[in-house]
């Protein structure tokens, strides 16, 4: 088992800033994941954890640094890295079966129609939608829609499963069901997975490692917490384990601590102000500045 | 179980009503199934009865106001007149159908039809005679009545005239006497002037009185009682039918296609026997030529068509075909262009100036441009292969009598219907949910499957909204284009009626107005239904 199945090195996300210095959301993030590992990214809103995940997915351009998955540097999105989005993102004009089939056709170009059909049916059965394959998204509940989203992701037979707050919009009961579904699949398919979440319990229960990120901008890894529990995990056992509360407390204290630390943000504001002053000294006509500022906002 | 079945039927009907957009019929259906009768009755009262009463009120107002406005083309027609005009137009269409049928009938059917028509003719003749008699009687009665009314007036007129003549001669004599006196200096000249003025006023007054009586008499003469007109009209109507029967008979006998063909064949056969019996070379040549020419004529008879006169029904069909052809051309141009605009900002930037400049151009201008441009392709339309093909007797499309005017009307429709569809398609494509595009990226969909599986389906509701506007615009533009280009259709019907100015023209124009409106309404409804089917947000699964 490779210790560096996913290798994120010196990752930077910077948005161009008209006032000089770029707006760097993520600054020099390093992270290695071994095959089959389940990693959580946790942190305050706007800390750039989703940015990291979308960069890994290939949906977001990488400004500096690089990401290697299974010995290949990634360039754009690909079916080896499947994503489950926060919203189910199903095509409303297709039924569950067709939604899953959408990607299957591309990933298995040489498969016969019958084989493709089996793959789709298997994936939907995996998430417990065997009886709702012909239903349209509008006929499915939020939880069931998200199950289709998961089925669509695993039907691609990905190497890496990326979960972008996949349960953010679901009630806690459905959330627990889907957590079990995902853990089950991940264990069986030996998927390397990354989940972005706000939910401390979820992070502790699901992951092998929890990555705590500092507040953005200039977000980087604040702390890493390893969680040593055997898989498969039983929810009741784990919730009864005193260690669970230790992990939980640790995570919460990190987050609370970060909540008071707004210094990073002030740094950025100072930068911004600084840039503006510089600019002002060059601008003769203040209206020009207005124009520049407006165009930036637009 | 029975209950659920009834429910199923009920909700089935309600769904159809909902999809077709006739929400008004929702309460009566619910009432029929006994759902909350009080609420339904209230709704029916509000949304059905009141609107119907309002429309009835409007029609009543029309009936009252219309005859008060006199125009050059007669009174503004009342609803009854328009209704009659509609019935007459339909009958006209039926007559054309009957004649066409007669033209093509052959064999036993033809003979049976002849018998039938002859029986009908006899009936009609009898009815006509009856009606004619009634008409004559009424008009005789009316004349007697008029004469009775006129007699005292005439008497008064004659008396007054004689009286005035006498008075005038007396006054003239008095004037002459007075002027003599003035000349002899026995009277003042001022008196003479006064007398002349007095004479003139009196003469004028007398003439006025006579004129008044005359006008009253003319009025009575020129306005015979209604019954006379009605009786005459009824008789005329039957006379028309008789005329039509005669025409029909002629199409069944001498004018009949099979008969014509048979006569040519018979002539050819005669010529053949003559040819066999011919003794001189000259005669043989002549007969042989006859054989050839008659055989040719017999062969060509199959290609003959019945020369149909344009009825409003046919004009409507032709307008519908033109608008659909134009609309399809417009949609075929607009949708791909719109998709390209939505997908690519550069294409959008390139097309924006064209769209902004050409969209506000009046359909009339487009019509003239197309008339010139398209006209150039068909210098001799009669012989152009396209029209020869479309109008050949075997082609079912020959019913529509395609001509260049129809083509450039359709082009005008396409040009004007293009813009809403184009703009809406571009909007639909460019406003696609970015999440869906992200999914497409992750699934690594190729350009075409991204286009057909994600972009087009998600923009369809807006595309159809655009097409709906396009069809409405196209229909409006078409009527104007037909009127201007005299391409057969409802527009031309209106224009012809305006030009020929018969007693029923005005009523026919208003009739056409309703036909255009009702068809436009149904076209719009059709598009709404289609739009509902493609929109995935609504549960529009039937």
mmCIF file of N, CA and C in Angstrom, chain B residues 369-449:
data_model
loop_
_atom_site.group_PDB
_atom_site.id
_atom_site.type_symbol
_atom_site.label_atom_id
_atom_site.label_comp_id
_atom_site.label_asym_id
_atom_site.label_seq_id
_atom_site.Cartn_x
_atom_site.Cartn_y
_atom_site.Cartn_z
ATOM 1 N N UNK B 369 -38.053 42.954 -49.219
ATOM 2 C CA UNK B 369 -36.713 42.450 -49.528
ATOM 3 C C UNK B 369 -36.792 41.003 -50.020
ATOM 4 N N UNK B 370 -37.574 40.195 -49.314
ATOM 5 C CA UNK B 370 -37.662 38.793 -49.714
ATOM 6 C C UNK B 370 -38.365 38.652 -51.055
ATOM 7 N N UNK B 371 -39.322 39.551 -51.284
ATOM 8 C CA UNK B 371 -40.039 39.493 -52.542
ATOM 9 C C UNK B 371 -39.054 39.652 -53.694
ATOM 10 N N UNK B 372 -38.106 40.594 -53.515
ATOM 11 C CA UNK B 372 -37.115 40.816 -54.568
ATOM 12 C C UNK B 372 -36.133 39.658 -54.623
ATOM 13 N N UNK B 373 -35.610 39.296 -53.439
ATOM 14 C CA UNK B 373 -34.545 38.289 -53.396
ATOM 15 C C UNK B 373 -35.067 36.926 -53.815
ATOM 16 N N UNK B 374 -36.161 36.510 -53.189
ATOM 17 C CA UNK B 374 -36.697 35.181 -53.492
ATOM 18 C C UNK B 374 -37.270 35.165 -54.902
ATOM 19 N N UNK B 375 -37.896 36.279 -55.290
ATOM 20 C CA UNK B 375 -38.473 36.357 -56.632
ATOM 21 C C UNK B 375 -37.434 36.076 -57.709
ATOM 22 N N UNK B 376 -36.186 36.498 -57.453
ATOM 23 C CA UNK B 376 -35.133 36.330 -58.447
ATOM 24 C C UNK B 376 -34.843 34.856 -58.723
ATOM 25 N N UNK B 377 -35.140 34.000 -57.729
ATOM 26 C CA UNK B 377 -34.875 32.576 -57.945
ATOM 27 C C UNK B 377 -35.905 31.941 -58.872
ATOM 28 N N UNK B 378 -37.067 32.561 -58.980
ATOM 29 C CA UNK B 378 -38.139 31.962 -59.780
ATOM 30 C C UNK B 378 -38.588 32.929 -60.866
ATOM 31 N N UNK B 379 -37.763 33.111 -61.898
ATOM 32 C CA UNK B 379 -38.161 34.062 -62.947
ATOM 33 C C UNK B 379 -39.428 33.591 -63.659
ATOM 34 N N UNK B 380 -39.603 32.275 -63.761
ATOM 35 C CA UNK B 380 -40.781 31.753 -64.437
ATOM 36 C C UNK B 380 -41.412 30.683 -63.543
ATOM 37 N N UNK B 381 -42.163 31.138 -62.530
ATOM 38 C CA UNK B 381 -42.623 30.199 -61.500
ATOM 39 C C UNK B 381 -43.436 29.032 -62.052
ATOM 40 N N UNK B 382 -44.185 29.289 -63.128
ATOM 41 C CA UNK B 382 -45.050 28.233 -63.675
ATOM 42 C C UNK B 382 -44.224 27.008 -64.056
ATOM 43 N N UNK B 383 -42.998 27.271 -64.531
ATOM 44 C CA UNK B 383 -42.206 26.161 -65.069
ATOM 45 C C UNK B 383 -41.090 25.740 -64.139
ATOM 46 N N UNK B 384 -40.962 26.440 -62.996
ATOM 47 C CA UNK B 384 -39.872 26.096 -62.080
ATOM 48 C C UNK B 384 -40.085 24.685 -61.522
ATOM 49 N N UNK B 385 -39.044 23.857 -61.544
ATOM 50 C CA UNK B 385 -39.251 22.455 -61.110
ATOM 51 C C UNK B 385 -39.854 22.322 -59.719
ATOM 52 N N UNK B 386 -39.494 23.237 -58.803
ATOM 53 C CA UNK B 386 -40.030 23.154 -57.436
ATOM 54 C C UNK B 386 -41.558 23.231 -57.454
ATOM 55 N N UNK B 387 -42.067 24.220 -58.168
ATOM 56 C CA UNK B 387 -43.525 24.413 -58.167
ATOM 57 C C UNK B 387 -44.208 23.367 -59.024
ATOM 58 N N UNK B 388 -43.526 22.947 -60.097
ATOM 59 C CA UNK B 388 -44.099 21.883 -60.917
ATOM 60 C C UNK B 388 -44.267 20.645 -60.050
ATOM 61 N N UNK B 389 -43.228 20.382 -59.239
ATOM 62 C CA UNK B 389 -43.295 19.215 -58.369
ATOM 63 C C UNK B 389 -44.390 19.386 -57.309
ATOM 64 N N UNK B 390 -44.387 20.550 -56.629
ATOM 65 C CA UNK B 390 -45.337 20.749 -55.519
ATOM 66 C C UNK B 390 -46.776 20.782 -55.999
ATOM 67 N N UNK B 391 -47.002 21.300 -57.206
ATOM 68 C CA UNK B 391 -48.377 21.483 -57.657
ATOM 69 C C UNK B 391 -48.826 20.423 -58.642
ATOM 70 N N UNK B 392 -48.010 19.392 -58.851
ATOM 71 C CA UNK B 392 -48.460 18.356 -59.770
ATOM 72 C C UNK B 392 -49.619 17.610 -59.119
ATOM 73 N N UNK B 393 -50.508 17.079 -59.974
ATOM 74 C CA UNK B 393 -51.771 16.567 -59.425
ATOM 75 C C UNK B 393 -51.571 15.374 -58.506
ATOM 76 N N UNK B 394 -50.400 14.694 -58.611
ATOM 77 C CA UNK B 394 -50.223 13.506 -57.760
ATOM 78 C C UNK B 394 -49.817 13.920 -56.360
ATOM 79 N N UNK B 395 -49.187 15.096 -56.241
ATOM 80 C CA UNK B 395 -48.663 15.525 -54.949
ATOM 81 C C UNK B 395 -49.793 16.013 -54.048
ATOM 82 N N UNK B 396 -49.918 15.450 -52.835
ATOM 83 C CA UNK B 396 -51.003 15.908 -51.946
ATOM 84 C C UNK B 396 -50.857 17.386 -51.574
ATOM 85 N N UNK B 397 -49.617 17.898 -51.668
ATOM 86 C CA UNK B 397 -49.403 19.307 -51.314
ATOM 87 C C UNK B 397 -49.966 20.255 -52.378
ATOM 88 N N UNK B 398 -50.387 19.687 -53.523
ATOM 89 C CA UNK B 398 -50.886 20.568 -54.580
ATOM 90 C C UNK B 398 -52.152 21.278 -54.121
ATOM 91 N N UNK B 399 -52.788 20.741 -53.076
ATOM 92 C CA UNK B 399 -53.967 21.392 -52.487
ATOM 93 C C UNK B 399 -53.659 22.837 -52.136
ATOM 94 N N UNK B 400 -52.409 23.091 -51.717
ATOM 95 C CA UNK B 400 -52.079 24.423 -51.210
ATOM 96 C C UNK B 400 -51.678 25.410 -52.298
ATOM 97 N N UNK B 401 -51.515 24.926 -53.526
ATOM 98 C CA UNK B 401 -51.195 25.838 -54.630
ATOM 99 C C UNK B 401 -49.975 26.718 -54.296
ATOM 100 N N UNK B 402 -48.878 26.067 -54.020
ATOM 101 C CA UNK B 402 -47.679 26.820 -53.647
ATOM 102 C C UNK B 402 -47.243 27.743 -54.783
ATOM 103 N N UNK B 403 -46.827 28.927 -54.388
ATOM 104 C CA UNK B 403 -46.297 29.878 -55.378
ATOM 105 C C UNK B 403 -45.220 30.726 -54.714
ATOM 106 N N UNK B 404 -44.473 31.519 -55.483
ATOM 107 C CA UNK B 404 -43.405 32.313 -54.862
ATOM 108 C C UNK B 404 -43.917 33.209 -53.745
ATOM 109 N N UNK B 405 -45.132 33.743 -53.903
ATOM 110 C CA UNK B 405 -45.661 34.633 -52.860
ATOM 111 C C UNK B 405 -45.723 33.911 -51.521
ATOM 112 N N UNK B 406 -46.113 32.647 -51.566
ATOM 113 C CA UNK B 406 -46.181 31.861 -50.327
ATOM 114 C C UNK B 406 -44.781 31.705 -49.740
ATOM 115 N N UNK B 407 -43.802 31.488 -50.606
ATOM 116 C CA UNK B 407 -42.443 31.281 -50.101
ATOM 117 C C UNK B 407 -41.899 32.538 -49.458
ATOM 118 N N UNK B 408 -42.099 33.682 -50.103
ATOM 119 C CA UNK B 408 -41.524 34.845 -49.416
ATOM 120 C C UNK B 408 -42.357 35.314 -48.230
ATOM 121 N N UNK B 409 -43.634 34.962 -48.210
ATOM 122 C CA UNK B 409 -44.387 35.214 -46.966
ATOM 123 C C UNK B 409 -43.814 34.372 -45.835
ATOM 124 N N UNK B 410 -43.527 33.105 -46.161
ATOM 125 C CA UNK B 410 -42.966 32.214 -45.138
ATOM 126 C C UNK B 410 -41.599 32.732 -44.681
ATOM 127 N N UNK B 411 -40.808 33.239 -45.634
ATOM 128 C CA UNK B 411 -39.487 33.786 -45.269
ATOM 129 C C UNK B 411 -39.643 34.980 -44.335
ATOM 130 N N UNK B 412 -40.641 35.819 -44.642
ATOM 131 C CA UNK B 412 -40.870 36.976 -43.774
ATOM 132 C C UNK B 412 -41.244 36.528 -42.366
ATOM 133 N N UNK B 413 -42.124 35.523 -42.305
ATOM 134 C CA UNK B 413 -42.500 34.982 -40.997
ATOM 135 C C UNK B 413 -41.253 34.485 -40.281
ATOM 136 N N UNK B 414 -40.422 33.743 -41.014
ATOM 137 C CA UNK B 414 -39.210 33.182 -40.397
ATOM 138 C C UNK B 414 -38.325 34.302 -39.863
ATOM 139 N N UNK B 415 -38.163 35.339 -40.675
ATOM 140 C CA UNK B 415 -37.263 36.430 -40.301
ATOM 141 C C UNK B 415 -37.753 37.137 -39.035
ATOM 142 N N UNK B 416 -39.070 37.304 -38.922
ATOM 143 C CA UNK B 416 -39.587 38.036 -37.764
ATOM 144 C C UNK B 416 -39.740 37.127 -36.547
ATOM 145 N N UNK B 417 -39.942 35.826 -36.805
ATOM 146 C CA UNK B 417 -40.140 34.902 -35.681
ATOM 147 C C UNK B 417 -38.814 34.463 -35.088
ATOM 148 N N UNK B 418 -37.746 34.768 -35.827
ATOM 149 C CA UNK B 418 -36.412 34.318 -35.428
ATOM 150 C C UNK B 418 -35.979 34.882 -34.082
ATOM 151 N N UNK B 419 -36.210 36.169 -33.884
ATOM 152 C CA UNK B 419 -35.536 36.885 -32.797
ATOM 153 C C UNK B 419 -35.918 36.420 -31.411
ATOM 154 N N UNK B 420 -37.198 36.312 -31.094
ATOM 155 C CA UNK B 420 -37.502 35.873 -29.713
ATOM 156 C C UNK B 420 -36.916 34.504 -29.415
ATOM 157 N N UNK B 421 -36.987 33.593 -30.403
ATOM 158 C CA UNK B 421 -36.457 32.245 -30.172
ATOM 159 C C UNK B 421 -34.947 32.309 -29.973
ATOM 160 N N UNK B 422 -34.294 33.128 -30.778
ATOM 161 C CA UNK B 422 -32.835 33.229 -30.687
ATOM 162 C C UNK B 422 -32.415 33.770 -29.323
ATOM 163 N N UNK B 423 -33.029 34.884 -28.948
ATOM 164 C CA UNK B 423 -32.627 35.531 -27.698
ATOM 165 C C UNK B 423 -32.913 34.615 -26.508
ATOM 166 N N UNK B 424 -34.085 33.970 -26.524
ATOM 167 C CA UNK B 424 -34.421 33.100 -25.399
ATOM 168 C C UNK B 424 -33.529 31.865 -25.334
ATOM 169 N N UNK B 425 -33.196 31.314 -26.495
ATOM 170 C CA UNK B 425 -32.312 30.149 -26.497
ATOM 171 C C UNK B 425 -30.952 30.537 -25.930
ATOM 172 N N UNK B 426 -30.444 31.671 -26.378
ATOM 173 C CA UNK B 426 -29.139 32.114 -25.880
ATOM 174 C C UNK B 426 -29.194 32.289 -24.366
ATOM 175 N N UNK B 427 -30.296 32.883 -23.899
ATOM 176 C CA UNK B 427 -30.446 33.088 -22.454
ATOM 177 C C UNK B 427 -30.513 31.750 -21.727
ATOM 178 N N UNK B 428 -31.303 30.824 -22.288
ATOM 179 C CA UNK B 428 -31.460 29.516 -21.655
ATOM 180 C C UNK B 428 -30.143 28.777 -21.562
ATOM 181 N N UNK B 429 -29.357 28.854 -22.629
ATOM 182 C CA UNK B 429 -28.092 28.124 -22.627
ATOM 183 C C UNK B 429 -27.087 28.789 -21.683
ATOM 184 N N UNK B 430 -27.082 30.117 -21.685
ATOM 185 C CA UNK B 430 -26.053 30.767 -20.869
ATOM 186 C C UNK B 430 -26.415 30.768 -19.386
ATOM 187 N N UNK B 431 -27.700 30.556 -19.073
ATOM 188 C CA UNK B 431 -28.066 30.590 -17.663
ATOM 189 C C UNK B 431 -28.183 29.186 -17.068
ATOM 190 N N UNK B 432 -27.489 28.248 -17.670
ATOM 191 C CA UNK B 432 -27.519 26.871 -17.161
ATOM 192 C C UNK B 432 -26.838 26.814 -15.798
ATOM 193 N N UNK B 433 -27.377 25.970 -14.940
ATOM 194 C CA UNK B 433 -26.876 25.826 -13.574
ATOM 195 C C UNK B 433 -25.396 25.415 -13.596
ATOM 196 N N UNK B 434 -24.499 26.214 -12.994
ATOM 197 C CA UNK B 434 -23.069 25.865 -13.039
ATOM 198 C C UNK B 434 -22.774 24.520 -12.383
ATOM 199 N N UNK B 435 -23.620 24.128 -11.422
ATOM 200 C CA UNK B 435 -23.425 22.816 -10.788
ATOM 201 C C UNK B 435 -23.518 21.691 -11.825
ATOM 202 N N UNK B 436 -24.471 21.865 -12.756
ATOM 203 C CA UNK B 436 -24.626 20.835 -13.782
ATOM 204 C C UNK B 436 -23.394 20.775 -14.663
ATOM 205 N N UNK B 437 -22.827 21.936 -14.930
ATOM 206 C CA UNK B 437 -21.614 21.954 -15.750
ATOM 207 C C UNK B 437 -20.455 21.303 -15.002
ATOM 208 N N UNK B 438 -20.414 21.530 -13.671
ATOM 209 C CA UNK B 438 -19.369 20.896 -12.869
ATOM 210 C C UNK B 438 -19.479 19.382 -12.930
ATOM 211 N N UNK B 439 -20.736 18.915 -12.844
ATOM 212 C CA UNK B 439 -20.950 17.474 -12.944
ATOM 213 C C UNK B 439 -20.417 16.979 -14.278
ATOM 214 N N UNK B 440 -20.749 17.722 -15.338
ATOM 215 C CA UNK B 440 -20.285 17.323 -16.670
ATOM 216 C C UNK B 440 -18.768 17.272 -16.709
ATOM 217 N N UNK B 441 -18.117 18.234 -16.026
ATOM 218 C CA UNK B 441 -16.649 18.258 -16.025
ATOM 219 C C UNK B 441 -16.108 17.027 -15.313
ATOM 220 N N UNK B 442 -16.696 16.730 -14.145
ATOM 221 C CA UNK B 442 -16.205 15.602 -13.373
ATOM 222 C C UNK B 442 -16.402 14.294 -14.143
ATOM 223 N N UNK B 443 -17.552 14.215 -14.835
ATOM 224 C CA UNK B 443 -17.816 12.987 -15.587
ATOM 225 C C UNK B 443 -17.055 12.965 -16.900
ATOM 226 N N UNK B 444 -16.327 14.046 -17.168
ATOM 227 C CA UNK B 444 -15.535 14.137 -18.399
ATOM 228 C C UNK B 444 -16.387 13.905 -19.635
ATOM 229 N N UNK B 445 -17.576 14.534 -19.681
ATOM 230 C CA UNK B 445 -18.429 14.378 -20.850
ATOM 231 C C UNK B 445 -17.795 15.125 -22.007
ATOM 232 N N UNK B 446 -17.917 14.549 -23.203
ATOM 233 C CA UNK B 446 -17.419 15.212 -24.395
ATOM 234 C C UNK B 446 -18.332 16.372 -24.759
ATOM 235 N N UNK B 447 -17.908 17.147 -25.765
ATOM 236 C CA UNK B 447 -18.682 18.337 -26.131
ATOM 237 C C UNK B 447 -20.112 17.969 -26.509
ATOM 238 N N UNK B 448 -20.247 16.929 -27.341
ATOM 239 C CA UNK B 448 -21.579 16.633 -27.871
ATOM 240 C C UNK B 448 -22.491 16.076 -26.799
ATOM 241 N N UNK B 449 -21.950 15.176 -25.954
ATOM 242 C CA UNK B 449 -22.865 14.642 -24.941
ATOM 243 C C UNK B 449 -23.164 15.707 -23.895
#
